[in-house]
Amino acid sequence: MADAAAIESNSADHVTVSPHAHGFAAEITGINLADGVSDAEFAVIHQAFLDHKVLVFRDQPLEDAPHQAFAARFGELDGHINKSTRQKGMPNVQVFSNVKADGKTTGVHPEKGTLVWHTDKSYTATPSLTTVLRSPAIASKGGDTLFADTARAYEALPEPTKNKIGGLRAIHDWGRSRLKSGERPATEEEMAAAPPVDHPLARTHPETGAKAIYVGNHASHVVDMDRSEGEALLAELEAHATQAQYIYRHKWRVNDVLMWDNRCTMHCVEPYDAAKEKRAVHRVVVKGDKPV
Ligand SMILES: [Fe+2]
């Protein structure tokens, strides 16, 4: 017979899941991620992740190692193609910060591509399953992260549009994405590491079976379609998916941990005054499946 301590450690009754409007995004309370996550706790978190797509954990003053360890519960970690953002000695932790060593701001947001709608690493053959972000420094005004529920948006598409995009694929291109967002051009090394790939315009979630619109800034154009016509279709789908009724707006607090399912969401960062406001996030991503 199991003793009381074993029963206690195998319980997740202390974990509470509080969904936001439409069940999109949920806040998880009753857990301290720095202590590690038991199997029972992970089961609750994982189910909430599938149900609500974006999870918020408040007041989690994590270091990089436990941050990375928590993300690794979801699968294999994936470094970022932009080596300049990698944390020293921890290549799977990326730091996006406008704070210099002397404590002053650099004056610019560290990655312009994050300011436009995108889904993480869709320019790779196996885009990110989840991204786990934490916030050592936040802007007092602006800098919110917005999420779009691309599965609910897909469901609301007219049937003819679902049929039209059902057989279509888009090219996702890191180099083109950077030019569109006004970032420095991709290097030859980066393009060799992440050559353009194609993914379905509507992907099927490998765990829930739900279909979702799969576009965003990394999507360049549509395969076997006139270039401008394809770009217009991508823009139309993005505009549809980012209507107010599909959005969760995350207002950051210091020491938030925020994670999301890249297979059924898009996100972007709201602009802020990067000359005055200090903003830093640490990011760990988990590699996902090839979209189908
Ligand atoms: Fe992102």
PDB file of N, CA and C in Angstrom, residues 98-183:
ATOM      1  N   ASN A  98      17.004  44.527 -24.560  1.00  0.00           N
ATOM      2  CA  ASN A  98      17.554  45.810 -25.014  1.00  0.00           C
ATOM      3  C   ASN A  98      18.344  46.464 -23.885  1.00  0.00           C
ATOM      4  N   VAL A  99      18.773  45.656 -22.904  1.00  0.00           N
ATOM      5  CA  VAL A  99      19.514  46.175 -21.764  1.00  0.00           C
ATOM      6  C   VAL A  99      21.001  45.825 -21.953  1.00  0.00           C
ATOM      7  N   LYS A 100      21.844  46.845 -21.914  1.00  0.00           N
ATOM      8  CA  LYS A 100      23.281  46.629 -22.083  1.00  0.00           C
ATOM      9  C   LYS A 100      23.917  46.262 -20.740  1.00  0.00           C
ATOM     10  N   ALA A 101      25.186  45.855 -20.794  1.00  0.00           N
ATOM     11  CA  ALA A 101      25.895  45.464 -19.570  1.00  0.00           C
ATOM     12  C   ALA A 101      25.948  46.619 -18.574  1.00  0.00           C
ATOM     13  N   ASP A 102      25.974  47.866 -19.070  1.00  0.00           N
ATOM     14  CA  ASP A 102      26.039  49.015 -18.154  1.00  0.00           C
ATOM     15  C   ASP A 102      24.664  49.411 -17.610  1.00  0.00           C
ATOM     16  N   GLY A 103      23.626  48.620 -17.962  1.00  0.00           N
ATOM     17  CA  GLY A 103      22.288  48.873 -17.429  1.00  0.00           C
ATOM     18  C   GLY A 103      21.462  49.824 -18.267  1.00  0.00           C
ATOM     19  N   LYS A 104      22.091  50.457 -19.276  1.00  0.00           N
ATOM     20  CA  LYS A 104      21.337  51.370 -20.149  1.00  0.00           C
ATOM     21  C   LYS A 104      20.696  50.581 -21.292  1.00  0.00           C
ATOM     22  N   THR A 105      19.741  51.220 -21.955  1.00  0.00           N
ATOM     23  CA  THR A 105      19.094  50.514 -23.070  1.00  0.00           C
ATOM     24  C   THR A 105      19.920  50.688 -24.346  1.00  0.00           C
ATOM     25  N   THR A 106      19.775  49.720 -25.235  1.00  0.00           N
ATOM     26  CA  THR A 106      20.424  49.822 -26.544  1.00  0.00           C
ATOM     27  C   THR A 106      19.669  50.799 -27.439  1.00  0.00           C
ATOM     28  N   GLY A 107      18.421  51.076 -27.085  1.00  0.00           N
ATOM     29  CA  GLY A 107      17.604  51.997 -27.887  1.00  0.00           C
ATOM     30  C   GLY A 107      16.765  51.301 -28.931  1.00  0.00           C
ATOM     31  N   VAL A 108      17.009  50.005 -29.129  1.00  0.00           N
ATOM     32  CA  VAL A 108      16.228  49.288 -30.151  1.00  0.00           C
ATOM     33  C   VAL A 108      15.701  47.966 -29.591  1.00  0.00           C
ATOM     34  N   HIS A 109      14.547  47.569 -30.098  1.00  0.00           N
ATOM     35  CA  HIS A 109      14.010  46.243 -29.780  1.00  0.00           C
ATOM     36  C   HIS A 109      14.931  45.200 -30.420  1.00  0.00           C
ATOM     37  N   PRO A 110      15.279  44.135 -29.713  1.00  0.00           N
ATOM     38  CA  PRO A 110      16.336  43.244 -30.202  1.00  0.00           C
ATOM     39  C   PRO A 110      16.004  42.409 -31.438  1.00  0.00           C
ATOM     40  N   GLU A 111      14.767  42.223 -31.789  1.00  0.00           N
ATOM     41  CA  GLU A 111      14.445  41.355 -32.935  1.00  0.00           C
ATOM     42  C   GLU A 111      13.148  41.858 -33.550  1.00  0.00           C
ATOM     43  N   LYS A 112      13.270  42.601 -34.666  1.00  0.00           N
ATOM     44  CA  LYS A 112      12.070  43.235 -35.246  1.00  0.00           C
ATOM     45  C   LYS A 112      11.055  42.205 -35.716  1.00  0.00           C
ATOM     46  N   GLY A 113      11.528  40.993 -36.051  1.00  0.00           N
ATOM     47  CA  GLY A 113      10.620  39.952 -36.525  1.00  0.00           C
ATOM     48  C   GLY A 113       9.607  39.517 -35.484  1.00  0.00           C
ATOM     49  N   THR A 114       9.882  39.825 -34.208  1.00  0.00           N
ATOM     50  CA  THR A 114       8.928  39.449 -33.161  1.00  0.00           C
ATOM     51  C   THR A 114       7.776  40.445 -33.074  1.00  0.00           C
ATOM     52  N   LEU A 115       7.910  41.598 -33.767  1.00  0.00           N
ATOM     53  CA  LEU A 115       6.870  42.635 -33.698  1.00  0.00           C
ATOM     54  C   LEU A 115       5.743  42.391 -34.694  1.00  0.00           C
ATOM     55  N   VAL A 116       5.918  41.407 -35.558  1.00  0.00           N
ATOM     56  CA  VAL A 116       4.880  41.087 -36.551  1.00  0.00           C
ATOM     57  C   VAL A 116       4.381  39.663 -36.301  1.00  0.00           C
ATOM     58  N   TRP A 117       3.152  39.389 -36.752  1.00  0.00           N
ATOM     59  CA  TRP A 117       2.546  38.080 -36.497  1.00  0.00           C
ATOM     60  C   TRP A 117       3.387  36.962 -37.107  1.00  0.00           C
ATOM     61  N   HIS A 118       3.646  35.961 -36.311  1.00  0.00           N
ATOM     62  CA  HIS A 118       4.417  34.811 -36.786  1.00  0.00           C
ATOM     63  C   HIS A 118       4.163  33.620 -35.870  1.00  0.00           C
ATOM     64  N   THR A 119       4.606  32.469 -36.300  1.00  0.00           N
ATOM     65  CA  THR A 119       4.590  31.276 -35.452  1.00  0.00           C
ATOM     66  C   THR A 119       6.011  30.744 -35.467  1.00  0.00           C
ATOM     67  N   ASP A 120       6.517  30.374 -34.284  1.00  0.00           N
ATOM     68  CA  ASP A 120       7.963  30.224 -34.134  1.00  0.00           C
ATOM     69  C   ASP A 120       8.572  29.118 -34.999  1.00  0.00           C
ATOM     70  N   LYS A 121       9.645  29.535 -35.673  1.00  0.00           N
ATOM     71  CA  LYS A 121      10.498  28.648 -36.466  1.00  0.00           C
ATOM     72  C   LYS A 121       9.749  27.907 -37.566  1.00  0.00           C
ATOM     73  N   SER A 122       8.694  28.539 -38.104  1.00  0.00           N
ATOM     74  CA  SER A 122       7.968  27.888 -39.201  1.00  0.00           C
ATOM     75  C   SER A 122       8.817  27.851 -40.474  1.00  0.00           C
ATOM     76  N   TYR A 123       9.960  28.533 -40.448  1.00  0.00           N
ATOM     77  CA  TYR A 123      10.886  28.485 -41.590  1.00  0.00           C
ATOM     78  C   TYR A 123      11.793  27.250 -41.536  1.00  0.00           C
ATOM     79  N   THR A 124      11.518  26.337 -40.608  1.00  0.00           N
ATOM     80  CA  THR A 124      12.270  25.076 -40.540  1.00  0.00           C
ATOM     81  C   THR A 124      11.332  23.907 -40.849  1.00  0.00           C
ATOM     82  N   ALA A 125      11.936  22.760 -41.134  1.00  0.00           N
ATOM     83  CA  ALA A 125      11.140  21.576 -41.490  1.00  0.00           C
ATOM     84  C   ALA A 125      10.333  21.070 -40.295  1.00  0.00           C
ATOM     85  N   THR A 126      10.868  21.272 -39.095  1.00  0.00           N
ATOM     86  CA  THR A 126      10.177  20.827 -37.870  1.00  0.00           C
ATOM     87  C   THR A 126      10.039  22.031 -36.921  1.00  0.00           C
ATOM     88  N   PRO A 127       9.047  22.875 -37.175  1.00  0.00           N
ATOM     89  CA  PRO A 127       8.893  24.110 -36.377  1.00  0.00           C
ATOM     90  C   PRO A 127       8.615  23.821 -34.901  1.00  0.00           C
ATOM     91  N   SER A 128       8.755  24.867 -34.106  1.00  0.00           N
ATOM     92  CA  SER A 128       8.651  24.712 -32.655  1.00  0.00           C
ATOM     93  C   SER A 128       7.277  24.202 -32.222  1.00  0.00           C
ATOM     94  N   LEU A 129       7.306  23.212 -31.353  1.00  0.00           N
ATOM     95  CA  LEU A 129       6.084  22.711 -30.714  1.00  0.00           C
ATOM     96  C   LEU A 129       5.601  23.766 -29.723  1.00  0.00           C
ATOM     97  N   THR A 130       6.492  24.107 -28.815  1.00  0.00           N
ATOM     98  CA  THR A 130       6.155  25.152 -27.841  1.00  0.00           C
ATOM     99  C   THR A 130       7.344  26.066 -27.635  1.00  0.00           C
ATOM    100  N   THR A 131       7.039  27.266 -27.193  1.00  0.00           N
ATOM    101  CA  THR A 131       8.032  28.249 -26.781  1.00  0.00           C
ATOM    102  C   THR A 131       7.742  28.576 -25.331  1.00  0.00           C
ATOM    103  N   VAL A 132       8.781  28.561 -24.503  1.00  0.00           N
ATOM    104  CA  VAL A 132       8.618  28.891 -23.083  1.00  0.00           C
ATOM    105  C   VAL A 132       9.448  30.139 -22.812  1.00  0.00           C
ATOM    106  N   LEU A 133       8.746  31.211 -22.434  1.00  0.00           N
ATOM    107  CA  LEU A 133       9.384  32.513 -22.274  1.00  0.00           C
ATOM    108  C   LEU A 133       9.281  32.941 -20.827  1.00  0.00           C
ATOM    109  N   ARG A 134      10.305  33.604 -20.314  1.00  0.00           N
ATOM    110  CA  ARG A 134      10.189  34.220 -18.992  1.00  0.00           C
ATOM    111  C   ARG A 134      10.688  35.656 -19.083  1.00  0.00           C
ATOM    112  N   SER A 135      10.307  36.464 -18.118  1.00  0.00           N
ATOM    113  CA  SER A 135      10.440  37.911 -18.270  1.00  0.00           C
ATOM    114  C   SER A 135      11.175  38.555 -17.095  1.00  0.00           C
ATOM    115  N   PRO A 136      12.506  38.582 -17.132  1.00  0.00           N
ATOM    116  CA  PRO A 136      13.243  39.267 -16.064  1.00  0.00           C
ATOM    117  C   PRO A 136      13.000  40.778 -16.034  1.00  0.00           C
ATOM    118  N   ALA A 137      12.714  41.392 -17.207  1.00  0.00           N
ATOM    119  CA  ALA A 137      12.459  42.844 -17.238  1.00  0.00           C
ATOM    120  C   ALA A 137      11.331  43.122 -18.213  1.00  0.00           C
ATOM    121  N   ILE A 138      10.397  43.974 -17.815  1.00  0.00           N
ATOM    122  CA  ILE A 138       9.253  44.276 -18.695  1.00  0.00           C
ATOM    123  C   ILE A 138       9.143  45.781 -18.910  1.00  0.00           C
ATOM    124  N   ALA A 139       8.499  46.146 -20.004  1.00  0.00           N
ATOM    125  CA  ALA A 139       8.233  47.564 -20.266  1.00  0.00           C
ATOM    126  C   ALA A 139       7.029  47.997 -19.442  1.00  0.00           C
ATOM    127  N   SER A 140       7.053  49.242 -18.951  1.00  0.00           N
ATOM    128  CA  SER A 140       5.903  49.726 -18.162  1.00  0.00           C
ATOM    129  C   SER A 140       4.743  50.096 -19.070  1.00  0.00           C
ATOM    130  N   LYS A 141       5.047  50.379 -20.329  1.00  0.00           N
ATOM    131  CA  LYS A 141       4.006  50.754 -21.289  1.00  0.00           C
ATOM    132  C   LYS A 141       4.322  50.067 -22.616  1.00  0.00           C
ATOM    133  N   GLY A 142       3.351  49.331 -23.165  1.00  0.00           N
ATOM    134  CA  GLY A 142       3.591  48.579 -24.393  1.00  0.00           C
ATOM    135  C   GLY A 142       4.347  47.296 -24.091  1.00  0.00           C
ATOM    136  N   GLY A 143       4.743  46.588 -25.147  1.00  0.00           N
ATOM    137  CA  GLY A 143       5.509  45.355 -24.962  1.00  0.00           C
ATOM    138  C   GLY A 143       4.650  44.149 -24.635  1.00  0.00           C
ATOM    139  N   ASP A 144       3.310  44.290 -24.685  1.00  0.00           N
ATOM    140  CA  ASP A 144       2.438  43.124 -24.484  1.00  0.00           C
ATOM    141  C   ASP A 144       2.716  42.114 -25.596  1.00  0.00           C
ATOM    142  N   THR A 145       2.481  40.842 -25.316  1.00  0.00           N
ATOM    143  CA  THR A 145       2.527  39.836 -26.381  1.00  0.00           C
ATOM    144  C   THR A 145       1.091  39.441 -26.710  1.00  0.00           C
ATOM    145  N   LEU A 146       0.769  39.508 -27.997  1.00  0.00           N
ATOM    146  CA  LEU A 146      -0.581  39.166 -28.458  1.00  0.00           C
ATOM    147  C   LEU A 146      -0.553  37.782 -29.100  1.00  0.00           C
ATOM    148  N   PHE A 147      -1.590  37.005 -28.812  1.00  0.00           N
ATOM    149  CA  PHE A 147      -1.713  35.665 -29.392  1.00  0.00           C
ATOM    150  C   PHE A 147      -3.010  35.568 -30.182  1.00  0.00           C
ATOM    151  N   ALA A 148      -2.934  34.876 -31.299  1.00  0.00           N
ATOM    152  CA  ALA A 148      -4.131  34.599 -32.107  1.00  0.00           C
ATOM    153  C   ALA A 148      -4.392  33.099 -32.077  1.00  0.00           C
ATOM    154  N   ASP A 149      -5.647  32.737 -31.841  1.00  0.00           N
ATOM    155  CA  ASP A 149      -6.065  31.330 -31.813  1.00  0.00           C
ATOM    156  C   ASP A 149      -6.373  30.906 -33.256  1.00  0.00           C
ATOM    157  N   THR A 150      -5.382  30.318 -33.912  1.00  0.00           N
ATOM    158  CA  THR A 150      -5.526  30.011 -35.340  1.00  0.00           C
ATOM    159  C   THR A 150      -6.369  28.762 -35.586  1.00  0.00           C
ATOM    160  N   ALA A 151      -6.649  27.982 -34.537  1.00  0.00           N
ATOM    161  CA  ALA A 151      -7.560  26.838 -34.687  1.00  0.00           C
ATOM    162  C   ALA A 151      -9.011  27.323 -34.689  1.00  0.00           C
ATOM    163  N   ARG A 152      -9.333  28.201 -33.740  1.00  0.00           N
ATOM    164  CA  ARG A 152     -10.694  28.764 -33.734  1.00  0.00           C
ATOM    165  C   ARG A 152     -10.934  29.577 -34.995  1.00  0.00           C
ATOM    166  N   ALA A 153      -9.908  30.299 -35.432  1.00  0.00           N
ATOM    167  CA  ALA A 153     -10.034  31.092 -36.663  1.00  0.00           C
ATOM    168  C   ALA A 153     -10.261  30.179 -37.862  1.00  0.00           C
ATOM    169  N   TYR A 154      -9.589  29.036 -37.878  1.00  0.00           N
ATOM    170  CA  TYR A 154      -9.797  28.092 -38.993  1.00  0.00           C
ATOM    171  C   TYR A 154     -11.245  27.606 -38.991  1.00  0.00           C
ATOM    172  N   GLU A 155     -11.740  27.228 -37.811  1.00  0.00           N
ATOM    173  CA  GLU A 155     -13.105  26.707 -37.705  1.00  0.00           C
ATOM    174  C   GLU A 155     -14.120  27.686 -38.277  1.00  0.00           C
ATOM    175  N   ALA A 156     -13.858  28.987 -38.118  1.00  0.00           N
ATOM    176  CA  ALA A 156     -14.814  30.017 -38.539  1.00  0.00           C
ATOM    177  C   ALA A 156     -14.719  30.354 -40.024  1.00  0.00           C
ATOM    178  N   LEU A 157     -13.732  29.802 -40.720  1.00  0.00           N
ATOM    179  CA  LEU A 157     -13.613  30.092 -42.159  1.00  0.00           C
ATOM    180  C   LEU A 157     -14.815  29.532 -42.910  1.00  0.00           C
ATOM    181  N   PRO A 158     -15.256  30.226 -43.964  1.00  0.00           N
ATOM    182  CA  PRO A 158     -16.318  29.662 -44.809  1.00  0.00           C
ATOM    183  C   PRO A 158     -15.830  28.349 -45.443  1.00  0.00           C
ATOM    184  N   GLU A 159     -16.752  27.416 -45.658  1.00  0.00           N
ATOM    185  CA  GLU A 159     -16.369  26.109 -46.225  1.00  0.00           C
ATOM    186  C   GLU A 159     -15.598  26.240 -47.538  1.00  0.00           C
ATOM    187  N   PRO A 160     -16.011  27.150 -48.467  1.00  0.00           N
ATOM    188  CA  PRO A 160     -15.239  27.269 -49.715  1.00  0.00           C
ATOM    189  C   PRO A 160     -13.781  27.650 -49.464  1.00  0.00           C
ATOM    190  N   THR A 161     -13.543  28.497 -48.458  1.00  0.00           N
ATOM    191  CA  THR A 161     -12.155  28.887 -48.151  1.00  0.00           C
ATOM    192  C   THR A 161     -11.393  27.695 -47.576  1.00  0.00           C
ATOM    193  N   LYS A 162     -12.060  26.925 -46.687  1.00  0.00           N
ATOM    194  CA  LYS A 162     -11.405  25.712 -46.150  1.00  0.00           C
ATOM    195  C   LYS A 162     -11.030  24.777 -47.294  1.00  0.00           C
ATOM    196  N   ASN A 163     -11.959  24.609 -48.244  1.00  0.00           N
ATOM    197  CA  ASN A 163     -11.678  23.716 -49.368  1.00  0.00           C
ATOM    198  C   ASN A 163     -10.544  24.253 -50.226  1.00  0.00           C
ATOM    199  N   LYS A 164     -10.538  25.577 -50.421  1.00  0.00           N
ATOM    200  CA  LYS A 164      -9.518  26.201 -51.266  1.00  0.00           C
ATOM    201  C   LYS A 164      -8.120  26.012 -50.669  1.00  0.00           C
ATOM    202  N   ILE A 165      -7.991  26.253 -49.364  1.00  0.00           N
ATOM    203  CA  ILE A 165      -6.645  26.193 -48.774  1.00  0.00           C
ATOM    204  C   ILE A 165      -6.250  24.775 -48.387  1.00  0.00           C
ATOM    205  N   GLY A 166      -7.222  23.859 -48.437  1.00  0.00           N
ATOM    206  CA  GLY A 166      -6.955  22.490 -47.994  1.00  0.00           C
ATOM    207  C   GLY A 166      -5.803  21.814 -48.711  1.00  0.00           C
ATOM    208  N   GLY A 167      -5.644  22.125 -50.011  1.00  0.00           N
ATOM    209  CA  GLY A 167      -4.563  21.473 -50.754  1.00  0.00           C
ATOM    210  C   GLY A 167      -3.373  22.378 -51.011  1.00  0.00           C
ATOM    211  N   LEU A 168      -3.372  23.568 -50.409  1.00  0.00           N
ATOM    212  CA  LEU A 168      -2.308  24.536 -50.715  1.00  0.00           C
ATOM    213  C   LEU A 168      -1.179  24.500 -49.678  1.00  0.00           C
ATOM    214  N   ARG A 169       0.003  24.849 -50.180  1.00  0.00           N
ATOM    215  CA  ARG A 169       1.174  24.903 -49.297  1.00  0.00           C
ATOM    216  C   ARG A 169       1.848  26.262 -49.478  1.00  0.00           C
ATOM    217  N   ALA A 170       2.468  26.741 -48.410  1.00  0.00           N
ATOM    218  CA  ALA A 170       3.189  28.017 -48.476  1.00  0.00           C
ATOM    219  C   ALA A 170       4.676  27.773 -48.249  1.00  0.00           C
ATOM    220  N   ILE A 171       5.481  28.589 -48.915  1.00  0.00           N
ATOM    221  CA  ILE A 171       6.925  28.586 -48.656  1.00  0.00           C
ATOM    222  C   ILE A 171       7.187  29.458 -47.434  1.00  0.00           C
ATOM    223  N   HIS A 172       7.911  28.919 -46.464  1.00  0.00           N
ATOM    224  CA  HIS A 172       8.325  29.692 -45.288  1.00  0.00           C
ATOM    225  C   HIS A 172       9.826  29.934 -45.415  1.00  0.00           C
ATOM    226  N   ASP A 173      10.226  31.187 -45.307  1.00  0.00           N
ATOM    227  CA  ASP A 173      11.576  31.578 -45.708  1.00  0.00           C
ATOM    228  C   ASP A 173      12.144  32.587 -44.704  1.00  0.00           C
ATOM    229  N   TRP A 174      13.129  32.159 -43.939  1.00  0.00           N
ATOM    230  CA  TRP A 174      13.762  33.001 -42.911  1.00  0.00           C
ATOM    231  C   TRP A 174      14.354  34.272 -43.523  1.00  0.00           C
ATOM    232  N   GLY A 175      15.014  34.149 -44.667  1.00  0.00           N
ATOM    233  CA  GLY A 175      15.642  35.311 -45.291  1.00  0.00           C
ATOM    234  C   GLY A 175      14.604  36.339 -45.719  1.00  0.00           C
ATOM    235  N   ARG A 176      13.553  35.873 -46.363  1.00  0.00           N
ATOM    236  CA  ARG A 176      12.472  36.769 -46.809  1.00  0.00           C
ATOM    237  C   ARG A 176      11.766  37.393 -45.604  1.00  0.00           C
ATOM    238  N   SER A 177      11.579  36.595 -44.570  1.00  0.00           N
ATOM    239  CA  SER A 177      10.917  37.062 -43.352  1.00  0.00           C
ATOM    240  C   SER A 177      11.692  38.228 -42.733  1.00  0.00           C
ATOM    241  N   ARG A 178      12.996  38.114 -42.705  1.00  0.00           N
ATOM    242  CA  ARG A 178      13.822  39.172 -42.101  1.00  0.00           C
ATOM    243  C   ARG A 178      13.734  40.461 -42.913  1.00  0.00           C
ATOM    244  N   LEU A 179      13.730  40.331 -44.213  1.00  0.00           N
ATOM    245  CA  LEU A 179      13.610  41.529 -45.059  1.00  0.00           C
ATOM    246  C   LEU A 179      12.255  42.199 -44.849  1.00  0.00           C
ATOM    247  N   LYS A 180      11.204  41.373 -44.750  1.00  0.00           N
ATOM    248  CA  LYS A 180       9.861  41.936 -44.567  1.00  0.00           C
ATOM    249  C   LYS A 180       9.741  42.681 -43.233  1.00  0.00           C
ATOM    250  N   SER A 181      10.438  42.195 -42.209  1.00  0.00           N
ATOM    251  CA  SER A 181      10.302  42.823 -40.886  1.00  0.00           C
ATOM    252  C   SER A 181      11.337  43.924 -40.658  1.00  0.00           C
ATOM    253  N   GLY A 182      12.197  44.175 -41.660  1.00  0.00           N
ATOM    254  CA  GLY A 182      13.155  45.270 -41.545  1.00  0.00           C
ATOM    255  C   GLY A 182      14.394  44.934 -40.744  1.00  0.00           C
ATOM    256  N   GLU A 183      14.677  43.633 -40.595  1.00  0.00           N
ATOM    257  CA  GLU A 183      15.874  43.210 -39.865  1.00  0.00           C
ATOM    258  C   GLU A 183      17.075  43.139 -40.814  1.00  0.00           C
TER     259      GLU A 183
END
